[in-house]
Short mmCIF file of C-alpha atoms in Angstrom, two decimals:
data_model
loop_
_atom_site.label_atom_id
_atom_site.label_comp_id
_atom_site.label_asym_id
_atom_site.label_seq_id
_atom_site.Cartn_x
_atom_site.Cartn_y
_atom_site.Cartn_z
CA THR A 1 -27.02 54.16 -40.32
CA TYR A 2 -29.51 53.85 -43.17
CA TYR A 3 -32.37 53.47 -40.70
CA ALA A 4 -31.20 56.57 -38.83
CA ALA A 5 -31.07 58.58 -42.07
CA VAL A 6 -34.58 57.45 -43.01
CA SER A 7 -36.21 57.95 -39.61
CA ARG A 8 -34.51 61.13 -38.40
CA ASP A 9 -36.49 64.32 -39.01
CA PRO A 10 -34.42 66.82 -41.04
CA GLY A 11 -35.60 69.77 -38.96
CA ARG A 12 -38.89 71.65 -38.73
CA VAL A 13 -39.39 75.40 -38.67
CA PRO A 14 -41.23 76.42 -35.47
CA PRO A 15 -44.67 77.86 -36.34
CA ALA A 16 -44.00 80.92 -34.19
CA PHE A 17 -40.61 81.71 -35.77
CA LEU A 18 -40.02 85.40 -36.45
CA PRO A 19 -36.74 86.77 -37.81
CA ASP A 20 -34.97 89.10 -35.40
CA VAL A 21 -34.07 91.85 -37.84
CA GLU A 22 -32.41 94.07 -35.21
CA GLY A 23 -30.64 91.25 -33.37
CA ALA A 24 -26.88 91.52 -33.21
CA GLU A 25 -26.55 87.74 -33.09
CA THR A 26 -27.94 87.41 -36.62
CA PRO A 27 -25.77 89.49 -38.98
CA VAL A 28 -27.13 87.73 -42.09
CA HIS A 29 -30.74 87.94 -43.25
CA GLU A 30 -31.63 86.19 -46.48
CA VAL A 31 -34.07 88.17 -48.58
CA LYS A 32 -35.97 87.66 -51.80
CA ARG A 33 -34.09 88.50 -54.97
CA LYS A 34 -37.03 90.59 -56.13
CA GLY A 35 -38.17 93.26 -53.70
CA GLY A 36 -35.66 92.57 -50.92
CA ASP A 37 -38.33 91.39 -48.48
CA LEU A 38 -37.65 88.77 -45.82
CA ARG A 39 -38.37 85.29 -47.13
CA TYR A 40 -41.87 84.14 -46.30
CA CYS A 41 -43.35 80.75 -47.19
CA GLN A 42 -46.87 81.21 -48.51
CA LYS A 43 -47.59 77.47 -48.30
CA CYS A 44 -46.51 77.00 -44.69
CA GLY A 45 -47.62 80.45 -43.54
CA HIS A 46 -44.44 81.50 -41.71
CA TYR A 47 -41.11 83.21 -42.27
CA LYS A 48 -38.17 81.13 -43.43
CA PRO A 49 -35.07 81.04 -41.25
CA PRO A 50 -31.71 81.44 -42.99
CA ARG A 51 -30.84 78.45 -45.21
CA ALA A 52 -34.34 76.95 -44.87
CA HIS A 53 -36.35 76.00 -47.95
CA HIS A 54 -39.75 74.53 -48.75
CA CYS A 55 -39.75 70.89 -49.89
CA ARG A 56 -42.45 70.10 -52.42
CA VAL A 57 -42.34 66.40 -51.59
CA CYS A 58 -42.48 66.73 -47.81
CA LYS A 59 -44.83 69.73 -48.20
CA ARG A 60 -43.14 71.75 -45.47
CA CYS A 61 -40.11 73.94 -44.87
CA VAL A 62 -36.90 72.19 -43.84
CA LEU A 63 -34.10 73.76 -41.80
CA LYS A 64 -30.85 74.11 -43.75
CA MET A 65 -32.29 72.00 -46.55
CA ASP A 66 -29.78 70.29 -48.81
CA HIS A 67 -32.03 68.18 -51.03
CA HIS A 68 -34.81 65.60 -50.96
CA CYS A 69 -33.32 62.12 -51.29
CA ILE A 70 -35.57 59.51 -52.88
CA TRP A 71 -33.31 56.68 -51.65
CA ILE A 72 -34.06 57.45 -48.01
CA ASN A 73 -37.54 58.88 -48.72
CA ASN A 74 -36.64 61.88 -46.62
CA CYS A 75 -35.25 65.37 -46.85
CA VAL A 76 -31.62 65.95 -45.98
CA GLY A 77 -31.43 68.95 -43.68
CA HIS A 78 -29.99 70.40 -40.50
CA GLU A 79 -30.86 67.52 -38.18
CA ASN A 80 -29.88 64.56 -40.38
CA TYR A 81 -27.25 65.88 -42.79
CA LYS A 82 -24.38 64.38 -40.82
CA ILE A 83 -26.23 61.04 -40.55
CA PHE A 84 -26.78 61.05 -44.33
CA LEU A 85 -23.09 61.80 -44.92
CA VAL A 86 -21.96 58.95 -42.63
CA PHE A 87 -24.42 56.61 -44.37
CA VAL A 88 -22.93 57.45 -47.78
CA LEU A 89 -19.42 57.00 -46.37
CA TYR A 90 -20.21 53.52 -45.05
CA ALA A 91 -21.96 52.64 -48.32
CA VAL A 92 -18.81 53.58 -50.25
CA ILE A 93 -16.60 51.54 -47.91
CA ALA A 94 -18.96 48.54 -48.17
CA SER A 95 -19.03 48.84 -51.98
CA PHE A 96 -15.22 48.86 -52.28
CA TYR A 97 -14.97 45.97 -49.82
CA SER A 98 -17.51 44.01 -51.87
CA MET A 99 -15.59 44.76 -55.07
CA ILE A 100 -12.41 43.39 -53.51
CA LEU A 101 -14.22 40.21 -52.47
CA ILE A 102 -15.75 39.79 -55.93
CA VAL A 103 -12.46 40.30 -57.77
CA GLY A 104 -10.73 37.88 -55.39
CA SER A 105 -13.48 35.29 -55.87
CA VAL A 106 -13.23 35.50 -59.66
CA ILE A 107 -9.46 35.17 -59.65
CA HIS A 108 -9.13 32.35 -57.13
CA SER A 109 -12.21 30.26 -57.90
CA ALA A 110 -11.24 28.99 -61.34
CA PRO A 111 -9.56 25.59 -60.97
CA LYS A 112 -8.82 23.58 -64.11
CA ASP A 113 -11.39 20.88 -63.33
CA GLU A 114 -14.19 23.23 -62.25
CA GLN A 115 -17.69 21.79 -62.56
CA LEU A 116 -20.89 23.23 -63.99
CA SER A 117 -22.01 24.47 -60.59
CA SER A 118 -18.75 26.36 -60.22
CA ASP A 119 -19.33 27.99 -63.62
CA SER A 120 -22.77 29.15 -62.51
CA SER A 121 -21.41 30.58 -59.27
CA ARG A 122 -18.60 32.38 -61.09
CA THR A 123 -21.07 33.83 -63.61
CA LEU A 124 -23.28 35.08 -60.79
CA ILE A 125 -20.30 36.71 -59.09
CA ILE A 126 -19.31 38.46 -62.32
CA ILE A 127 -22.87 39.77 -62.78
CA CYS A 128 -22.84 41.14 -59.23
CA GLY A 129 -19.52 42.85 -59.98
CA ILE A 130 -20.91 44.46 -63.13
CA ILE A 131 -23.88 45.82 -61.16
CA LEU A 132 -21.67 46.97 -58.30
CA CYS A 133 -19.21 48.97 -60.44
CA PRO A 134 -21.54 51.86 -61.41
CA LEU A 135 -23.04 51.84 -57.90
CA THR A 136 -19.59 52.22 -56.34
CA LEU A 137 -18.70 55.00 -58.79
CA ALA A 138 -21.95 56.90 -58.16
CA LEU A 139 -21.64 56.66 -54.37
CA SER A 140 -17.99 57.75 -54.51
CA VAL A 141 -18.87 60.81 -56.60
CA LEU A 142 -21.74 61.63 -54.22
CA LEU A 143 -19.44 61.35 -51.19
CA GLY A 144 -16.78 63.52 -52.82
CA TRP A 145 -19.40 66.11 -53.75
CA HIS A 146 -20.71 66.44 -50.21
CA ILE A 147 -17.21 66.58 -48.73
CA HIS A 148 -16.55 69.45 -51.14
CA LEU A 149 -19.72 71.18 -49.93
CA ILE A 150 -18.88 70.67 -46.25
CA LEU A 151 -15.43 72.20 -46.66
CA GLN A 152 -17.15 75.35 -47.94
CA ASN A 153 -20.11 75.10 -45.52
CA LYS A 154 -22.59 75.02 -48.37
CA THR A 155 -25.69 72.99 -49.12
CA THR A 156 -26.52 71.73 -52.59
CA ILE A 157 -29.14 74.47 -52.93
CA GLU A 158 -26.68 77.15 -51.80
CA TYR A 159 -24.11 75.91 -54.29
CA HIS A 160 -26.46 76.47 -57.21
CA GLU A 161 -27.60 79.80 -55.80
CA GLY A 162 -23.96 80.77 -55.29
CA VAL A 163 -23.13 80.14 -58.94
CA ARG A 164 -25.74 82.69 -59.96
CA ALA A 165 -24.74 85.11 -57.18
CA MET A 166 -21.09 84.90 -58.25
CA TRP A 167 -22.06 85.62 -61.86
CA LEU A 168 -24.15 88.63 -60.83
CA ALA A 169 -21.36 89.90 -58.56
CA GLU A 170 -18.75 89.65 -61.30
CA LYS A 171 -21.13 91.34 -63.71
CA GLY A 172 -21.49 94.26 -61.30
CA GLY A 173 -17.77 94.44 -60.54
CA ASP A 174 -18.13 93.06 -57.00
CA LEU A 175 -16.57 90.08 -55.24
CA TYR A 176 -18.89 87.34 -54.01
CA HIS A 177 -18.13 85.43 -50.82
CA HIS A 178 -20.30 82.71 -49.32
CA PRO A 179 -21.41 84.26 -45.99
CA TYR A 180 -21.38 80.96 -44.06
CA ASP A 181 -17.83 79.93 -44.99
CA LEU A 182 -15.98 79.96 -41.65
CA GLY A 183 -12.79 78.21 -42.75
CA VAL A 184 -12.14 74.50 -43.28
CA TYR A 185 -11.93 73.45 -39.62
CA GLU A 186 -14.94 75.47 -38.45
CA ASN A 187 -16.93 74.25 -41.44
CA LEU A 188 -16.14 70.63 -40.55
CA ILE A 189 -17.10 70.87 -36.89
CA SER A 190 -20.29 72.78 -37.72
CA VAL A 191 -21.54 69.58 -39.40
CA LEU A 192 -19.59 66.74 -37.79
CA GLY A 193 -19.31 68.13 -34.26
CA ARG A 194 -16.33 69.11 -32.14
CA SER A 195 -15.52 65.59 -30.94
CA ILE A 196 -13.57 63.72 -33.62
CA PHE A 197 -14.55 60.42 -31.95
CA CYS A 198 -18.20 61.02 -32.90
CA TRP A 199 -17.55 61.97 -36.53
CA LEU A 200 -18.25 58.45 -37.81
CA CYS A 201 -21.21 57.77 -35.55
CA PRO A 202 -24.73 58.06 -37.03
CA VAL A 203 -25.83 60.69 -34.52
CA SER A 204 -26.63 64.34 -35.08
CA VAL A 205 -24.28 66.68 -33.21
CA ASN A 206 -24.96 69.92 -35.06
CA THR A 207 -24.03 73.21 -33.47
CA GLY A 208 -27.02 75.50 -33.01
CA ASN A 209 -30.74 74.99 -33.47
CA GLY A 210 -30.90 75.50 -37.23
CA LEU A 211 -32.61 78.88 -36.95
CA ARG A 212 -29.43 80.96 -36.80
CA PHE A 213 -25.97 80.26 -38.16
CA ARG A 214 -22.57 81.74 -37.62
CA ALA A 215 -21.35 83.79 -40.56
CA SER A 216 -17.93 84.80 -41.76
CA TYR A 217 -18.79 88.33 -40.58
CA ASP A 218 -18.61 87.04 -36.99
CA ILE A 219 -14.96 86.15 -37.57
CA LEU A 220 -14.20 89.37 -39.44
CA PRO A 221 -15.82 92.11 -37.31
CA SER A 222 -13.79 94.81 -39.03
CA THR A 223 -15.60 94.33 -42.35
CA PRO A 224 -17.43 97.57 -43.24
CA PRO A 225 -21.25 97.41 -43.47
CA CYS A 226 -21.16 98.42 -47.14
CA ASP A 227 -19.02 95.36 -47.95
CA LEU A 228 -21.42 93.13 -46.05
CA GLN A 229 -24.24 94.28 -48.27
CA LYS A 230 -22.28 93.42 -51.38
CA ILE A 231 -21.59 89.84 -50.37
CA ALA A 232 -24.88 89.09 -48.61
CA LEU A 233 -26.64 85.97 -49.81
CA HIS A 234 -29.79 86.63 -51.84
CA SER A 235 -32.06 83.63 -52.31
CA HIS A 236 -35.67 82.83 -53.22
#
């Protein structure tokens, strides 16, 4: 799973991509906060699809970019987000399993007539446990964080942008709603896939090509256009 997360490309923006402004299949167009123009990457020389961002480390735009992970030396994006999530899940399970083994070894490997070699082994086990504790805690928090994001169909970048958008909306007397939040079940299958049997497999089964995404407006067609403008996502 780790190898798959490292080697899988997170998703490239096609050089010939052009946003279909008049297309009915794309009700959401992300624009710049200043000026309201469609997002254009000056470094890559092309328009940015919705939820795509430029990675300074990879030096290119990544589809549905979440973040750049130094531990896998790769961006986490549309094509490998699910693989990254499964990797973190298995890392958490392995960490808890290792903690159980370490605690059991410490408790049951202390006979009254233990020798010097046994003392050295027990000390080494305790040191491993001390190192493993913060690692297990950090991985557990990371897993919980991304589960929280998936349930709202957000990326890490969109979460931080949403905090500012919510503050601006409240300041103007409006109500902010994340445009890609389709409900818990739809949010889950948009990342994990429709087959529950493949949820724990390190394969990418994303819906769509990463250039267009379903929005909550697709589910609520009766929402007036003026309300859509109020809750549209504005990003850099």
